[in-house]
Amino acid sequence: MTERLAADPAGISRGAFLLGSGRLVAFGTETVYGLGADATDADAVAAIFAAKRRPRHNPLIVHVPDAEAAFRETEASPLARRLAEAFWPGPLTLVLPRRRDGRACALAAAGLPTLAVRVPAGVAALALLREPGRPIAAPSANPSGRISPSTAAHVLAGLDGRIAAVLDCGACAIGLESTVLELADDGARLLRPGGVTREAIERVTGPLLPPRQAGSAVNAPGQLASHYAPVLPLRLDAETCAADEALLAFGPVRAAPRLVWNLSPDGDLCEAAARLFAGLRHLDEEGGRLGLSGIAAMPIPGHGVGLAIRDRLGRAAAPRPAAVFAA
Ligand code: TXA
Ligand code: MG
C-alpha cells in the first residue's frame, strides 16, 4: 500500500526515512509532483524506471536543496552560477557536465556525461530534500507517457500501490514542469520550455542557441513527441467546438459546449498553466463518460509561460505508440 503523508514535520521525516531506505516517495514541488528516490542508490533509481515504466534511456532530474549541492554533482560554469542565483529555488533545471566525483549514480543520468539538476521551491519539498542529505532523483510522478500530476490524488490515480508513499503538499502552484536548459561551451539551449519563461532566461544568458535539428544526437532524450497523453484525441488551435467535443477554453467563451474547462476566463497565462493538467484529466474522464469523441483546445498565445503550455498541448495531441496505452 502507498502511504499518504501529510506535509508536516512527522510526514516529512517519514518520507525522508523511506527515501534513505531506498524506497520511492512522491512529493509536491512548485511545478508538478516528483517521484523521488535516493540518486546515489542505483537500485532505488532503477525502481523509479520500473514504477513509471519509463524507458531507461530517458535521464532523470536530480533534486537538491541548494546550489552548492547541485554543483557538487555537476561542473559549474560562471553562467550556471548566475542562473542558479537568479532562478533557484525555482522551476529551472540545468543540464551540466556530470562530475566524476559526484554521488548520483550513472543510471540517474541514463549513462550520459551530463546531469540535470534543480533546486525546487516549496517549503515541504526543500525540507524533504534536506533531511536525507543526499541528492534525490525525481521525474514527474506519472506513468510514462501520461499527464503529469499536480495533486497528490493525481499521483495516486497513476501509481497507487507501486510506490511507498506520497507527501501531500497540496496543489502545485505553477502546474507544469520546469524549464530545462542545457549549458554548453558556446551558450545555453532550451531543451524544454517550462515554468521560467524564455524571456526571463534570456535576460541572464543573452540570446539562446537555436534548437538542435530533430534526429541529431541526444538532445532531450525524454522529449518524445507523444507525451501527456489523454485518451480522447486533442485538436489544437480550435476556433469552433463540435457538438461531440469537449472544450478546453482560454478566455471568454461564446458557445455553450456540453463539457468545458476554462484554463483562464481572463486570459491569464499563469492561471492557465496551473489549471492545464487538471483540466486535461477532467475533460478526458468526463468526456469519456459522456461519450464525447475528442477535446477541442482554443488557441493559446506563445509568449511567456504560454510557450510551455503550447509545448505540452502539442505533445498531448501528437500521435502516440500503442505502448503508451498499456502503461
Ligand atoms: O518540474 C520538473 O522538472 C519535474 C519536477 C518533479 O521537478 N520533473 C520532471 O522530470 O519533469 P521528468 O523526468 O518528467 O522530465 C525531465 C526532462 C526529461 O525530458 C529528460 O529527458 C530531461 O529532463 N533530461 C534529464 N536529464 C537530462 C540530460 N542529462 N540531458 C538532457 N535532458 C535531460
Ligand atoms: Mg515527465
Short mmCIF file of C-alpha atoms and ligand atoms in Angstrom, two decimals:
data_model
loop_
_atom_site.label_atom_id
_atom_site.label_comp_id
_atom_site.label_asym_id
_atom_site.label_seq_id
_atom_site.Cartn_x
_atom_site.Cartn_y
_atom_site.Cartn_z
CA MET A 1 0.00 0.00 0.00
CA THR A 2 1.09 3.54 -0.68
CA GLU A 3 1.30 5.66 2.48
CA ARG A 4 -0.31 9.12 2.31
CA LEU A 5 1.81 11.51 4.33
CA ALA A 6 0.82 14.99 5.48
CA ALA A 7 3.35 17.74 4.72
CA ASP A 8 4.06 18.31 8.43
CA PRO A 9 7.28 17.53 10.33
CA ALA A 10 6.21 13.93 11.04
CA GLY A 11 5.21 13.29 7.41
CA ILE A 12 8.41 14.87 6.08
CA SER A 13 10.55 12.79 8.47
CA ARG A 14 8.76 9.61 7.46
CA GLY A 15 9.23 10.50 3.78
CA ALA A 16 12.93 11.22 4.32
CA PHE A 17 13.34 7.93 6.21
CA LEU A 18 11.72 5.99 3.36
CA LEU A 19 13.94 7.76 0.79
CA GLY A 20 17.00 6.93 2.88
CA SER A 21 15.88 3.28 2.92
CA GLY A 22 15.87 3.09 -0.88
CA ARG A 23 12.09 3.44 -1.26
CA LEU A 24 10.10 5.64 -3.68
CA VAL A 25 8.36 8.74 -2.29
CA ALA A 26 6.35 11.18 -4.39
CA PHE A 27 6.34 14.79 -3.25
CA GLY A 28 4.90 18.09 -4.43
CA THR A 29 7.12 20.81 -5.87
CA GLU A 30 6.07 24.20 -7.24
CA THR A 31 5.88 22.66 -10.74
CA VAL A 32 4.42 19.12 -10.56
CA TYR A 33 4.74 16.15 -8.21
CA GLY A 34 8.05 14.30 -8.47
CA LEU A 35 8.68 10.60 -7.84
CA GLY A 36 11.73 10.67 -5.59
CA ALA A 37 14.44 8.11 -4.90
CA ASP A 38 17.96 8.27 -3.48
CA ALA A 39 20.03 9.25 -6.54
CA THR A 40 23.13 7.59 -5.08
CA ASP A 41 21.40 4.18 -4.90
CA ALA A 42 21.23 2.52 -8.33
CA ASP A 43 18.61 0.01 -7.17
CA ALA A 44 16.34 2.79 -5.91
CA VAL A 45 16.79 4.69 -9.18
CA ALA A 46 16.04 1.53 -11.16
CA ALA A 47 12.82 1.23 -9.16
CA ILE A 48 11.73 4.67 -10.45
CA PHE A 49 12.09 3.49 -14.05
CA ALA A 50 10.14 0.33 -13.21
CA ALA A 51 7.30 2.08 -11.33
CA LYS A 52 6.82 4.62 -14.14
CA ARG A 53 7.55 2.11 -16.92
CA ARG A 54 9.94 4.74 -18.20
CA PRO A 55 12.48 3.86 -20.90
CA ARG A 56 15.92 3.67 -19.32
CA HIS A 57 17.47 5.94 -21.93
CA ASN A 58 15.45 8.87 -20.57
CA PRO A 59 17.55 10.56 -17.83
CA LEU A 60 16.16 11.91 -14.55
CA ILE A 61 16.46 15.31 -12.86
CA VAL A 62 18.44 15.24 -9.61
CA HIS A 63 16.84 17.44 -6.94
CA VAL A 64 18.93 19.11 -4.26
CA PRO A 65 18.21 21.67 -1.51
CA ASP A 66 20.68 24.34 -2.67
CA ALA A 67 23.05 25.38 -5.45
CA GLU A 68 26.14 24.14 -3.61
CA ALA A 69 24.70 20.62 -3.53
CA ALA A 70 23.89 20.91 -7.25
CA PHE A 71 27.46 21.94 -8.05
CA ARG A 72 28.86 19.01 -6.06
CA GLU A 73 27.23 16.82 -8.74
CA THR A 74 27.98 18.95 -11.80
CA GLU A 75 30.67 21.23 -13.22
CA ALA A 76 29.51 24.80 -12.61
CA SER A 77 30.40 27.43 -15.19
CA PRO A 78 30.09 31.12 -14.29
CA LEU A 79 26.88 31.24 -16.37
CA ALA A 80 25.46 28.27 -14.42
CA ARG A 81 26.16 30.11 -11.17
CA ARG A 82 24.45 33.25 -12.45
CA LEU A 83 21.38 31.25 -13.50
CA ALA A 84 21.30 29.46 -10.13
CA GLU A 85 21.49 32.81 -8.37
CA ALA A 86 18.66 34.23 -10.49
CA PHE A 87 16.23 31.29 -10.50
CA TRP A 88 16.87 28.83 -7.62
CA PRO A 89 14.92 27.74 -5.72
CA GLY A 90 12.53 27.64 -8.66
CA PRO A 91 11.33 25.99 -11.86
CA LEU A 92 14.63 25.86 -13.76
CA THR A 93 16.58 22.66 -14.47
CA LEU A 94 20.20 22.99 -15.61
CA VAL A 95 21.86 20.29 -17.72
CA LEU A 96 25.59 20.45 -16.97
CA PRO A 97 28.64 18.19 -17.30
CA ARG A 98 28.43 15.47 -14.63
CA ARG A 99 31.28 15.47 -12.14
CA ARG A 100 33.32 12.27 -11.92
CA ASP A 101 33.29 12.55 -8.14
CA GLY A 102 29.54 13.29 -7.99
CA ARG A 103 27.40 10.97 -5.89
CA ALA A 104 24.45 10.49 -8.27
CA CYS A 105 24.61 7.08 -9.95
CA ALA A 106 25.13 6.78 -13.70
CA LEU A 107 21.63 5.36 -14.19
CA ALA A 108 20.05 8.61 -12.93
CA ALA A 109 21.73 10.31 -15.91
CA ALA A 110 20.90 7.37 -18.21
CA GLY A 111 24.65 6.99 -18.65
CA LEU A 112 25.08 10.44 -20.23
CA PRO A 113 28.13 12.62 -19.49
CA THR A 114 25.69 15.37 -18.39
CA LEU A 115 23.34 15.58 -15.40
CA ALA A 116 20.14 17.58 -14.94
CA VAL A 117 19.96 19.35 -11.56
CA ARG A 118 17.32 21.51 -9.93
CA VAL A 119 16.57 23.21 -6.60
CA PRO A 120 12.76 23.20 -6.34
CA ALA A 121 10.80 25.84 -4.47
CA GLY A 122 8.28 24.75 -1.84
CA VAL A 123 8.84 24.53 1.89
CA ALA A 124 7.94 20.86 2.26
CA ALA A 125 9.94 19.78 -0.81
CA LEU A 126 13.04 21.59 0.43
CA ALA A 127 12.66 20.15 3.94
CA LEU A 128 12.31 16.67 2.46
CA LEU A 129 15.45 17.16 0.35
CA ARG A 130 17.48 18.45 3.29
CA GLU A 131 16.82 15.52 5.64
CA PRO A 132 18.36 12.55 3.81
CA GLY A 133 21.48 14.63 3.00
CA ARG A 134 21.87 13.11 -0.44
CA PRO A 135 20.65 14.02 -3.94
CA ILE A 136 17.17 12.81 -4.87
CA ALA A 137 16.33 11.75 -8.42
CA ALA A 138 12.76 12.72 -9.27
CA PRO A 139 10.95 12.57 -12.60
CA SER A 140 7.32 13.65 -12.73
CA ALA A 141 5.23 11.18 -10.69
CA ASN A 142 3.09 9.80 -13.52
CA PRO A 143 3.21 6.57 -15.51
CA SER A 144 5.46 7.25 -18.51
CA GLY A 145 3.63 8.98 -21.36
CA ARG A 146 0.75 10.13 -19.18
CA ILE A 147 -0.30 13.56 -17.91
CA SER A 148 1.95 14.90 -15.13
CA PRO A 149 0.37 15.11 -11.65
CA SER A 150 -0.30 18.44 -9.99
CA THR A 151 -2.04 16.99 -6.88
CA ALA A 152 -1.41 14.00 -4.59
CA ALA A 153 -4.68 12.49 -5.85
CA HIS A 154 -3.30 12.58 -9.42
CA VAL A 155 -0.19 10.73 -8.23
CA LEU A 156 -2.27 8.02 -6.61
CA ALA A 157 -4.51 7.72 -9.68
CA GLY A 158 -1.45 6.58 -11.64
CA LEU A 159 0.90 4.96 -9.12
CA ASP A 160 -1.08 3.79 -6.05
CA GLY A 161 0.42 0.53 -4.77
CA ARG A 162 3.56 0.95 -6.89
CA ILE A 163 5.34 3.48 -4.63
CA ALA A 164 6.00 3.59 -0.88
CA ALA A 165 4.44 6.98 -0.11
CA VAL A 166 3.18 10.31 -1.35
CA LEU A 167 3.78 13.50 0.62
CA ASP A 168 0.65 15.59 0.14
CA CYS A 169 1.93 19.11 -0.50
CA GLY A 170 -1.38 20.38 -1.93
CA ALA A 171 -1.91 21.61 -5.48
CA CYS A 172 1.25 22.71 -7.32
CA ALA A 173 1.40 26.48 -7.75
CA ILE A 174 2.85 26.54 -11.28
CA GLY A 175 1.26 23.32 -12.51
CA LEU A 176 3.61 22.42 -15.35
CA GLU A 177 7.20 21.24 -15.33
CA SER A 178 10.44 23.16 -15.01
CA THR A 179 12.26 24.75 -17.91
CA VAL A 180 15.17 22.50 -18.96
CA LEU A 181 18.22 24.45 -20.10
CA GLU A 182 21.40 22.86 -21.42
CA LEU A 183 24.61 24.80 -20.87
CA ALA A 184 27.31 24.14 -23.47
CA ASP A 185 30.62 25.87 -24.14
CA ASP A 186 29.03 28.03 -26.83
CA GLY A 187 25.99 29.12 -24.78
CA ALA A 188 22.62 27.96 -23.46
CA ARG A 189 19.97 25.95 -25.28
CA LEU A 190 16.33 25.43 -24.31
CA LEU A 191 15.52 21.70 -24.19
CA ARG A 192 12.04 22.04 -22.68
CA PRO A 193 10.00 25.22 -22.14
CA GLY A 194 8.58 25.40 -18.62
CA GLY A 195 7.90 27.44 -15.52
CA VAL A 196 10.69 30.00 -16.08
CA THR A 197 9.98 31.89 -19.29
CA ARG A 198 12.40 32.07 -22.19
CA GLU A 199 12.26 35.85 -21.92
CA ALA A 200 13.41 35.75 -18.26
CA ILE A 201 16.25 33.33 -19.07
CA GLU A 202 17.49 35.43 -21.98
CA ARG A 203 17.78 38.42 -19.67
CA VAL A 204 20.55 36.44 -17.92
CA THR A 205 22.04 34.42 -20.78
CA GLY A 206 21.56 36.65 -23.80
CA PRO A 207 20.03 35.04 -26.92
CA LEU A 208 19.66 31.25 -26.60
CA LEU A 209 21.27 28.86 -29.07
CA PRO A 210 18.96 27.51 -31.79
CA PRO A 211 17.37 24.11 -31.07
CA ARG A 212 19.26 21.09 -32.39
CA GLN A 213 17.96 19.54 -35.57
CA ALA A 214 15.44 16.74 -35.00
CA GLY A 215 17.18 13.38 -35.24
CA SER A 216 20.57 14.76 -34.16
CA ALA A 217 22.45 13.10 -31.30
CA VAL A 218 20.92 13.11 -27.82
CA ASN A 219 19.11 16.35 -27.16
CA ALA A 220 16.40 15.99 -24.52
CA PRO A 221 16.08 12.25 -24.65
CA GLY A 222 12.74 12.38 -22.88
CA GLN A 223 11.22 14.82 -25.29
CA LEU A 224 9.21 12.15 -27.04
CA ALA A 225 6.70 13.68 -29.43
CA SER A 226 3.81 11.95 -27.70
CA HIS A 227 3.57 12.70 -24.02
CA TYR A 228 0.95 13.93 -21.58
CA ALA A 229 -1.43 11.70 -23.46
CA PRO A 230 -5.15 11.95 -22.71
CA VAL A 231 -7.21 9.06 -24.09
CA LEU A 232 -9.51 11.34 -26.11
CA PRO A 233 -7.88 12.90 -29.21
CA LEU A 234 -6.97 16.55 -28.83
CA ARG A 235 -7.50 19.16 -31.58
CA LEU A 236 -5.26 22.25 -31.29
CA ASP A 237 -5.94 25.93 -32.05
CA ALA A 238 -9.63 25.16 -32.46
CA GLU A 239 -11.81 28.12 -33.48
CA THR A 240 -15.02 26.09 -33.09
CA CYS A 241 -16.20 23.19 -30.93
CA ALA A 242 -18.29 20.39 -32.45
CA ALA A 243 -21.35 19.01 -30.63
CA ASP A 244 -19.49 15.83 -29.70
CA GLU A 245 -16.32 17.59 -28.47
CA ALA A 246 -15.31 18.84 -25.04
CA LEU A 247 -13.81 22.35 -24.98
CA LEU A 248 -10.51 23.34 -23.37
CA ALA A 249 -11.12 27.08 -23.29
CA PHE A 250 -8.86 30.09 -22.81
CA GLY A 251 -10.51 33.49 -22.42
CA PRO A 252 -14.19 34.27 -22.91
CA VAL A 253 -16.39 31.53 -24.42
CA ARG A 254 -19.40 32.40 -26.53
CA ALA A 255 -20.74 28.90 -27.31
CA ALA A 256 -22.15 26.55 -24.68
CA PRO A 257 -20.46 23.16 -25.22
CA ARG A 258 -21.61 20.10 -23.27
CA LEU A 259 -18.36 19.96 -21.38
CA VAL A 260 -15.94 22.84 -20.87
CA TRP A 261 -12.87 23.58 -18.73
CA ASN A 262 -11.76 27.17 -18.90
CA LEU A 263 -8.00 27.49 -18.31
CA SER A 264 -8.44 31.20 -17.58
CA PRO A 265 -11.59 33.19 -18.40
CA ASP A 266 -9.47 36.37 -18.09
CA GLY A 267 -6.74 35.10 -20.44
CA ASP A 268 -4.08 34.89 -17.68
CA LEU A 269 -1.31 32.51 -18.83
CA CYS A 270 -0.05 31.69 -15.30
CA GLU A 271 -3.55 30.72 -14.21
CA ALA A 272 -3.88 28.65 -17.40
CA ALA A 273 -0.61 26.80 -16.71
CA ALA A 274 -1.72 25.96 -13.18
CA ARG A 275 -5.05 24.58 -14.43
CA LEU A 276 -3.75 22.78 -17.56
CA PHE A 277 -3.09 19.21 -16.38
CA ALA A 278 -6.12 19.08 -14.07
CA GLY A 279 -8.22 20.31 -16.99
CA LEU A 280 -6.91 17.70 -19.42
CA ARG A 281 -7.64 14.98 -16.86
CA HIS A 282 -11.13 16.30 -16.18
CA LEU A 283 -12.12 16.63 -19.85
CA ASP A 284 -10.65 13.21 -20.64
CA GLU A 285 -12.50 11.42 -17.83
CA GLU A 286 -15.82 13.27 -18.08
CA GLY A 287 -15.70 13.38 -21.88
CA GLY A 288 -15.20 9.62 -21.98
CA ARG A 289 -18.12 9.14 -19.58
CA LEU A 290 -20.38 11.37 -21.72
CA GLY A 291 -19.34 9.51 -24.89
CA LEU A 292 -17.69 12.58 -26.49
CA SER A 293 -15.27 11.93 -29.35
CA GLY A 294 -12.50 14.44 -28.62
CA ILE A 295 -11.23 17.62 -27.00
CA ALA A 296 -11.01 20.94 -28.87
CA ALA A 297 -8.37 23.30 -27.43
CA MET A 298 -8.70 27.03 -28.08
CA PRO A 299 -5.55 28.92 -29.23
CA ILE A 300 -3.02 29.89 -26.53
CA PRO A 301 -0.52 32.72 -27.20
CA GLY A 302 3.10 31.56 -27.46
CA HIS A 303 4.74 34.17 -25.20
CA GLY A 304 5.70 33.86 -21.53
CA VAL A 305 4.58 30.58 -19.98
CA GLY A 306 2.25 30.19 -22.99
CA LEU A 307 5.25 28.64 -24.80
CA ALA A 308 5.29 25.78 -22.27
CA ILE A 309 1.50 25.37 -22.41
CA ARG A 310 1.63 25.13 -26.21
CA ASP A 311 4.50 22.62 -25.96
CA ARG A 312 2.52 20.34 -23.61
CA LEU A 313 -0.66 20.61 -25.71
CA GLY A 314 1.35 19.78 -28.83
CA ARG A 315 2.69 16.64 -27.18
CA ALA A 316 -0.76 15.69 -25.86
CA ALA A 317 -2.10 15.96 -29.42
CA ALA A 318 0.74 14.04 -31.11
CA PRO A 319 0.08 10.55 -32.46
CA ARG A 320 1.30 8.03 -29.93
CA PRO A 321 2.56 4.48 -29.96
CA ALA A 322 0.18 1.76 -28.78
CA ALA A 323 2.55 1.04 -25.87
CA VAL A 324 1.54 4.29 -24.18
CA PHE A 325 -1.93 2.90 -23.62
CA ALA A 326 -0.51 -0.23 -22.00
CA ALA A 327 1.33 1.86 -19.34
O1 TXA B 1 9.38 20.31 -12.91
C1 TXA B 1 10.05 19.30 -13.15
O2 TXA B 1 11.08 19.35 -13.83
C2 TXA B 1 9.57 17.98 -12.56
C3 TXA B 1 9.63 18.09 -11.04
C4 TXA B 1 9.30 16.80 -10.35
O3 TXA B 1 10.88 18.58 -10.65
N1 TXA B 1 10.35 16.88 -13.05
C5 TXA B 1 10.25 16.45 -14.34
O4 TXA B 1 11.05 15.34 -14.61
O5 TXA B 1 9.53 16.96 -15.17
P1 TXA B 1 10.86 14.46 -15.94
O6 TXA B 1 11.76 13.31 -15.76
O7 TXA B 1 9.43 14.18 -16.15
O8 TXA B 1 11.43 15.37 -17.08
C6 TXA B 1 12.82 15.64 -17.14
C7 TXA B 1 13.22 16.04 -18.52
C8 TXA B 1 13.10 14.88 -19.48
O9 TXA B 1 12.61 15.38 -20.71
C9 TXA B 1 14.54 14.42 -19.61
O10 TXA B 1 14.79 13.80 -20.84
C10 TXA B 1 15.29 15.71 -19.47
O11 TXA B 1 14.58 16.43 -18.48
N2 TXA B 1 16.67 15.45 -19.02
C11 TXA B 1 17.06 14.95 -17.83
N3 TXA B 1 18.40 14.79 -17.79
C12 TXA B 1 18.87 15.22 -18.97
C13 TXA B 1 20.18 15.32 -19.55
N4 TXA B 1 21.27 14.92 -18.91
N5 TXA B 1 20.27 15.80 -20.81
C14 TXA B 1 19.18 16.21 -21.48
N6 TXA B 1 17.91 16.14 -20.98
C15 TXA B 1 17.76 15.65 -19.76
MG MG B 2 7.68 13.79 -17.01
#
